[in-house]
Amino acid sequence: MLGLQFLAAAIARILAGPVSGTEAIVVAVVAVYWPLQEYALHRKMLHFRPRRWMGMKIDPLASRYHRHHHRHPWELRYTFLPSRLIAMLIPIHVLVWWKAAPTWEIALTGIMVFGGATLSYEWIHFLTHTAYRPRTRWMRTVVRRHRWHHFKNERYWFAFIVPMVDALFLTDPAPADVATSPSCRDLETE
Ligand SMILES: [Zn+2]
Ligand SMILES: [Zn+2]
């Protein structure tokens, strides 16, 4: 679904003609925003601990799903966002760009770049949970750090595509300085 969204937006954008300066700004803004969103959603939403509020239990589906992912890190279907969620988010994503962008060309660029970032995240996260052998230094760093997050200590290394975001938010200790967490497979006991 994400691949189709990316391809459709890319083809439509190529057919729409030359690229404007505003679109270069859109690409730059998404490039800065995406790694921060990745970090914030992982740290704050996926690792949200169930709590009671005014008698109600607050435990979002995404957090439950992520707890399951930590419990079963080699069950590959849980490495992906639920397909129903993707199917729901794609039309919302297109609508937001269509409403927010002043022209269709800018909207198409936004859909392509933001959708492309989501697709890259999903694919790279999937690879970090397989026996895939990274070929670049950057990919080796991403894989190593994500394995630390899963098997060393779940309170660190939330960043993904841009590992240095962890340094920005001080969740980037030297692994030797961090105790192995007994709860990294079972987040509920954290
Ligand atoms: Zn993972
Ligand atoms: Zn996690």
PDB file of C-alpha atoms and ligand atoms in Angstrom:
ATOM      1  CA  MET A   1       0.000   0.000   0.000  1.00  0.00           C
ATOM      2  CA  LEU A   2       2.800   2.401   0.917  1.00  0.00           C
ATOM      3  CA  GLY A   3       4.713   1.415  -2.231  1.00  0.00           C
ATOM      4  CA  LEU A   4       1.657   2.095  -4.369  1.00  0.00           C
ATOM      5  CA  GLN A   5       1.077   5.455  -2.710  1.00  0.00           C
ATOM      6  CA  PHE A   6       4.712   6.422  -3.345  1.00  0.00           C
ATOM      7  CA  LEU A   7       4.663   5.260  -6.979  1.00  0.00           C
ATOM      8  CA  ALA A   8       1.326   6.926  -7.761  1.00  0.00           C
ATOM      9  CA  ALA A   9       2.475  10.249  -6.249  1.00  0.00           C
ATOM     10  CA  ALA A  10       5.879  10.049  -7.999  1.00  0.00           C
ATOM     11  CA  ILE A  11       4.369   9.340 -11.430  1.00  0.00           C
ATOM     12  CA  ALA A  12       1.724  12.054 -11.026  1.00  0.00           C
ATOM     13  CA  ARG A  13       4.390  14.530  -9.881  1.00  0.00           C
ATOM     14  CA  ILE A  14       6.676  13.777 -12.850  1.00  0.00           C
ATOM     15  CA  LEU A  15       3.758  14.248 -15.249  1.00  0.00           C
ATOM     16  CA  ALA A  16       2.833  17.573 -13.602  1.00  0.00           C
ATOM     17  CA  GLY A  17       5.986  19.313 -14.894  1.00  0.00           C
ATOM     18  CA  PRO A  18       9.006  21.176 -13.503  1.00  0.00           C
ATOM     19  CA  VAL A  19       9.743  21.323  -9.756  1.00  0.00           C
ATOM     20  CA  SER A  20       9.424  24.655  -7.892  1.00  0.00           C
ATOM     21  CA  GLY A  21      11.553  26.115  -5.086  1.00  0.00           C
ATOM     22  CA  THR A  22       8.649  25.661  -2.647  1.00  0.00           C
ATOM     23  CA  GLU A  23       8.812  21.933  -3.258  1.00  0.00           C
ATOM     24  CA  ALA A  24      12.511  21.886  -2.323  1.00  0.00           C
ATOM     25  CA  ILE A  25      11.471  23.542   0.973  1.00  0.00           C
ATOM     26  CA  VAL A  26       8.788  20.852   1.500  1.00  0.00           C
ATOM     27  CA  VAL A  27      11.439  18.143   0.998  1.00  0.00           C
ATOM     28  CA  ALA A  28      13.788  19.880   3.475  1.00  0.00           C
ATOM     29  CA  VAL A  29      11.036  20.325   6.100  1.00  0.00           C
ATOM     30  CA  VAL A  30       9.977  16.664   5.846  1.00  0.00           C
ATOM     31  CA  ALA A  31      13.649  15.573   6.052  1.00  0.00           C
ATOM     32  CA  VAL A  32      14.046  17.459   9.338  1.00  0.00           C
ATOM     33  CA  TYR A  33      10.596  16.606  10.716  1.00  0.00           C
ATOM     34  CA  TRP A  34      10.469  12.883   9.922  1.00  0.00           C
ATOM     35  CA  PRO A  35      13.325  11.652  12.195  1.00  0.00           C
ATOM     36  CA  LEU A  36      11.891  13.727  15.073  1.00  0.00           C
ATOM     37  CA  GLN A  37       8.427  12.248  14.544  1.00  0.00           C
ATOM     38  CA  GLU A  38       9.898   8.745  14.409  1.00  0.00           C
ATOM     39  CA  TYR A  39      11.618   9.374  17.732  1.00  0.00           C
ATOM     40  CA  ALA A  40       8.659  11.040  19.476  1.00  0.00           C
ATOM     41  CA  LEU A  41       6.114   8.411  18.400  1.00  0.00           C
ATOM     42  CA  HIS A  42       8.376   5.560  19.431  1.00  0.00           C
ATOM     43  CA  ARG A  43       9.309   7.037  22.789  1.00  0.00           C
ATOM     44  CA  LYS A  44       6.027   8.662  23.809  1.00  0.00           C
ATOM     45  CA  MET A  45       3.270   6.715  22.046  1.00  0.00           C
ATOM     46  CA  LEU A  46       4.607   3.199  21.452  1.00  0.00           C
ATOM     47  CA  HIS A  47       6.192   3.071  24.913  1.00  0.00           C
ATOM     48  CA  PHE A  48       3.209   4.702  26.623  1.00  0.00           C
ATOM     49  CA  ARG A  49       2.526   2.803  29.837  1.00  0.00           C
ATOM     50  CA  PRO A  50      -1.113   1.866  30.493  1.00  0.00           C
ATOM     51  CA  ARG A  51      -2.641   4.106  33.133  1.00  0.00           C
ATOM     52  CA  ARG A  52      -5.996   4.931  34.699  1.00  0.00           C
ATOM     53  CA  TRP A  53      -7.551   8.324  34.114  1.00  0.00           C
ATOM     54  CA  MET A  54     -10.932   9.274  35.617  1.00  0.00           C
ATOM     55  CA  GLY A  55     -11.764   5.604  36.087  1.00  0.00           C
ATOM     56  CA  MET A  56     -10.872   4.709  32.472  1.00  0.00           C
ATOM     57  CA  LYS A  57      -7.962   2.566  31.396  1.00  0.00           C
ATOM     58  CA  ILE A  58      -5.816   4.405  28.850  1.00  0.00           C
ATOM     59  CA  ASP A  59      -3.895   1.918  26.758  1.00  0.00           C
ATOM     60  CA  PRO A  60      -3.769   2.814  23.043  1.00  0.00           C
ATOM     61  CA  LEU A  61      -3.739   0.042  20.447  1.00  0.00           C
ATOM     62  CA  ALA A  62      -0.343   1.218  19.142  1.00  0.00           C
ATOM     63  CA  SER A  63       1.238   0.792  22.597  1.00  0.00           C
ATOM     64  CA  ARG A  64      -0.286  -2.669  23.044  1.00  0.00           C
ATOM     65  CA  TYR A  65       0.924  -3.629  19.602  1.00  0.00           C
ATOM     66  CA  HIS A  66       4.441  -2.397  20.393  1.00  0.00           C
ATOM     67  CA  ARG A  67       4.526  -4.333  23.665  1.00  0.00           C
ATOM     68  CA  HIS A  68       3.686  -7.395  21.626  1.00  0.00           C
ATOM     69  CA  HIS A  69       6.518  -6.511  19.209  1.00  0.00           C
ATOM     70  CA  HIS A  70       8.986  -6.335  22.122  1.00  0.00           C
ATOM     71  CA  ARG A  71       7.730  -9.644  23.490  1.00  0.00           C
ATOM     72  CA  HIS A  72       8.024 -11.396  20.089  1.00  0.00           C
ATOM     73  CA  PRO A  73      10.795  -9.531  18.229  1.00  0.00           C
ATOM     74  CA  TRP A  74      11.253 -12.287  15.647  1.00  0.00           C
ATOM     75  CA  GLU A  75       7.571 -12.528  14.702  1.00  0.00           C
ATOM     76  CA  LEU A  76       7.938 -10.538  11.535  1.00  0.00           C
ATOM     77  CA  ARG A  77       4.345  -9.514  10.953  1.00  0.00           C
ATOM     78  CA  TYR A  78       4.458  -7.462  14.154  1.00  0.00           C
ATOM     79  CA  THR A  79       7.400  -5.437  12.844  1.00  0.00           C
ATOM     80  CA  PHE A  80       5.027  -3.698  10.417  1.00  0.00           C
ATOM     81  CA  LEU A  81       2.362  -1.185  11.355  1.00  0.00           C
ATOM     82  CA  PRO A  82      -1.029  -2.968  11.201  1.00  0.00           C
ATOM     83  CA  SER A  83      -2.225  -2.969   7.572  1.00  0.00           C
ATOM     84  CA  ARG A  84      -5.665  -1.725   8.634  1.00  0.00           C
ATOM     85  CA  LEU A  85      -3.989   1.320  10.176  1.00  0.00           C
ATOM     86  CA  ILE A  86      -2.001   1.989   6.978  1.00  0.00           C
ATOM     87  CA  ALA A  87      -5.186   1.633   4.898  1.00  0.00           C
ATOM     88  CA  MET A  88      -6.827   4.227   7.153  1.00  0.00           C
ATOM     89  CA  LEU A  89      -3.872   6.616   7.269  1.00  0.00           C
ATOM     90  CA  ILE A  90      -3.209   6.808   3.501  1.00  0.00           C
ATOM     91  CA  PRO A  91      -6.452   8.647   2.572  1.00  0.00           C
ATOM     92  CA  ILE A  92      -6.032  10.961   5.612  1.00  0.00           C
ATOM     93  CA  HIS A  93      -2.439  11.648   4.545  1.00  0.00           C
ATOM     94  CA  VAL A  94      -3.491  12.502   0.977  1.00  0.00           C
ATOM     95  CA  LEU A  95      -6.335  14.700   2.250  1.00  0.00           C
ATOM     96  CA  VAL A  96      -4.067  16.647   4.622  1.00  0.00           C
ATOM     97  CA  TRP A  97      -1.597  17.468   1.829  1.00  0.00           C
ATOM     98  CA  TRP A  98      -4.413  18.321  -0.576  1.00  0.00           C
ATOM     99  CA  LYS A  99      -5.981  20.730   1.951  1.00  0.00           C
ATOM    100  CA  ALA A 100      -2.709  22.191   3.285  1.00  0.00           C
ATOM    101  CA  ALA A 101      -0.712  22.644   0.066  1.00  0.00           C
ATOM    102  CA  PRO A 102      -1.420  25.667  -2.164  1.00  0.00           C
ATOM    103  CA  THR A 103      -0.983  23.642  -5.394  1.00  0.00           C
ATOM    104  CA  TRP A 104      -1.393  20.020  -6.460  1.00  0.00           C
ATOM    105  CA  GLU A 105       2.294  19.867  -7.429  1.00  0.00           C
ATOM    106  CA  ILE A 106       3.341  20.733  -3.861  1.00  0.00           C
ATOM    107  CA  ALA A 107       0.791  18.267  -2.429  1.00  0.00           C
ATOM    108  CA  LEU A 108       2.119  15.481  -4.686  1.00  0.00           C
ATOM    109  CA  THR A 109       5.713  16.187  -3.631  1.00  0.00           C
ATOM    110  CA  GLY A 110       4.636  16.112   0.034  1.00  0.00           C
ATOM    111  CA  ILE A 111       2.747  12.829  -0.402  1.00  0.00           C
ATOM    112  CA  MET A 112       5.724  11.320  -2.220  1.00  0.00           C
ATOM    113  CA  VAL A 113       8.357  12.415   0.316  1.00  0.00           C
ATOM    114  CA  PHE A 114       6.378  11.785   3.513  1.00  0.00           C
ATOM    115  CA  GLY A 115       4.954   8.516   2.139  1.00  0.00           C
ATOM    116  CA  GLY A 116       8.464   7.538   1.000  1.00  0.00           C
ATOM    117  CA  ALA A 117       9.845   8.189   4.501  1.00  0.00           C
ATOM    118  CA  THR A 118       7.115   5.989   6.016  1.00  0.00           C
ATOM    119  CA  LEU A 119       7.869   3.234   3.515  1.00  0.00           C
ATOM    120  CA  SER A 120      11.621   3.455   4.222  1.00  0.00           C
ATOM    121  CA  TYR A 121      11.006   3.292   7.965  1.00  0.00           C
ATOM    122  CA  GLU A 122       8.758   0.242   7.608  1.00  0.00           C
ATOM    123  CA  TRP A 123      11.179  -1.581   5.324  1.00  0.00           C
ATOM    124  CA  ILE A 124      14.311  -0.776   7.350  1.00  0.00           C
ATOM    125  CA  HIS A 125      12.596  -1.708  10.626  1.00  0.00           C
ATOM    126  CA  PHE A 126      11.589  -5.009   9.029  1.00  0.00           C
ATOM    127  CA  LEU A 127      15.203  -5.668   7.932  1.00  0.00           C
ATOM    128  CA  THR A 128      16.549  -4.999  11.457  1.00  0.00           C
ATOM    129  CA  HIS A 129      14.423  -7.924  12.667  1.00  0.00           C
ATOM    130  CA  THR A 130      15.671 -10.384  10.038  1.00  0.00           C
ATOM    131  CA  ALA A 131      19.008 -12.102   9.388  1.00  0.00           C
ATOM    132  CA  TYR A 132      19.748  -9.433   6.732  1.00  0.00           C
ATOM    133  CA  ARG A 133      23.429  -8.465   6.728  1.00  0.00           C
ATOM    134  CA  PRO A 134      23.834  -4.672   6.428  1.00  0.00           C
ATOM    135  CA  ARG A 135      26.134  -3.518   3.624  1.00  0.00           C
ATOM    136  CA  THR A 136      26.657   0.098   4.672  1.00  0.00           C
ATOM    137  CA  ARG A 137      28.044   1.606   7.882  1.00  0.00           C
ATOM    138  CA  TRP A 138      24.848   3.586   8.426  1.00  0.00           C
ATOM    139  CA  MET A 139      22.674   0.479   8.128  1.00  0.00           C
ATOM    140  CA  ARG A 140      24.992  -1.434  10.502  1.00  0.00           C
ATOM    141  CA  THR A 141      24.552   1.406  13.027  1.00  0.00           C
ATOM    142  CA  VAL A 142      20.759   1.371  12.643  1.00  0.00           C
ATOM    143  CA  VAL A 143      20.575  -2.433  13.081  1.00  0.00           C
ATOM    144  CA  ARG A 144      22.946  -2.504  16.061  1.00  0.00           C
ATOM    145  CA  ARG A 145      21.147   0.265  17.904  1.00  0.00           C
ATOM    146  CA  HIS A 146      17.711  -1.173  17.301  1.00  0.00           C
ATOM    147  CA  ARG A 147      18.928  -4.538  18.657  1.00  0.00           C
ATOM    148  CA  TRP A 148      20.224  -2.725  21.779  1.00  0.00           C
ATOM    149  CA  HIS A 149      16.772  -1.142  22.178  1.00  0.00           C
ATOM    150  CA  HIS A 150      15.165  -4.594  22.005  1.00  0.00           C
ATOM    151  CA  PHE A 151      17.684  -6.705  23.915  1.00  0.00           C
ATOM    152  CA  LYS A 152      19.818  -4.405  26.063  1.00  0.00           C
ATOM    153  CA  ASN A 153      17.595  -1.659  27.405  1.00  0.00           C
ATOM    154  CA  GLU A 154      14.250  -0.413  26.084  1.00  0.00           C
ATOM    155  CA  ARG A 155      14.682   3.032  27.668  1.00  0.00           C
ATOM    156  CA  TYR A 156      17.343   4.034  25.132  1.00  0.00           C
ATOM    157  CA  TRP A 157      17.949   4.099  21.370  1.00  0.00           C
ATOM    158  CA  PHE A 158      14.474   5.149  20.164  1.00  0.00           C
ATOM    159  CA  ALA A 159      15.739   6.851  17.002  1.00  0.00           C
ATOM    160  CA  PHE A 160      15.706   5.050  13.717  1.00  0.00           C
ATOM    161  CA  ILE A 161      16.573   6.353  10.253  1.00  0.00           C
ATOM    162  CA  VAL A 162      18.732   9.135  11.738  1.00  0.00           C
ATOM    163  CA  PRO A 163      20.462   7.560  14.772  1.00  0.00           C
ATOM    164  CA  MET A 164      21.914  10.884  15.980  1.00  0.00           C
ATOM    165  CA  VAL A 165      18.441  12.031  17.147  1.00  0.00           C
ATOM    166  CA  ASP A 166      19.094   9.888  20.238  1.00  0.00           C
ATOM    167  CA  ALA A 167      22.131  12.023  21.052  1.00  0.00           C
ATOM    168  CA  LEU A 168      19.907  15.116  20.843  1.00  0.00           C
ATOM    169  CA  PHE A 169      17.530  13.744  23.505  1.00  0.00           C
ATOM    170  CA  LEU A 170      20.186  12.030  25.649  1.00  0.00           C
ATOM    171  CA  THR A 171      19.024   8.483  24.973  1.00  0.00           C
ATOM    172  CA  ASP A 172      22.320   7.477  23.442  1.00  0.00           C
ATOM    173  CA  PRO A 173      24.555   6.062  26.215  1.00  0.00           C
ATOM    174  CA  ALA A 174      27.508   3.776  25.596  1.00  0.00           C
ATOM    175  CA  PRO A 175      25.966   0.286  25.886  1.00  0.00           C
ATOM    176  CA  ALA A 176      28.675  -0.743  28.374  1.00  0.00           C
ATOM    177  CA  ASP A 177      27.419   1.974  30.768  1.00  0.00           C
ATOM    178  CA  VAL A 178      23.841   0.682  30.675  1.00  0.00           C
ATOM    179  CA  ALA A 179      22.511  -2.222  32.708  1.00  0.00           C
ATOM    180  CA  THR A 180      20.720  -4.929  30.740  1.00  0.00           C
ATOM    181  CA  SER A 181      17.063  -4.288  31.442  1.00  0.00           C
ATOM    182  CA  PRO A 182      15.029  -7.241  32.735  1.00  0.00           C
ATOM    183  CA  SER A 183      11.912  -5.730  31.134  1.00  0.00           C
ATOM    184  CA  CYS A 184      13.043  -5.184  27.534  1.00  0.00           C
ATOM    185  CA  ARG A 185      11.008  -8.194  26.359  1.00  0.00           C
ATOM    186  CA  ASP A 186       8.122  -7.511  28.740  1.00  0.00           C
ATOM    187  CA  LEU A 187       7.421  -3.768  28.756  1.00  0.00           C
ATOM    188  CA  GLU A 188       4.563  -4.100  31.222  1.00  0.00           C
ATOM    189  CA  THR A 189       6.999  -4.968  33.990  1.00  0.00           C
ATOM    190  CA  GLU A 190       9.136  -1.907  33.164  1.00  0.00           C
TER     191      GLU A 190
HETATM  192 ZN    ZN B   1      11.691  -3.359  16.505  1.00  0.00          ZN
HETATM  193 ZN    ZN B   2      10.360   0.035  21.357  1.00  0.00          ZN
END
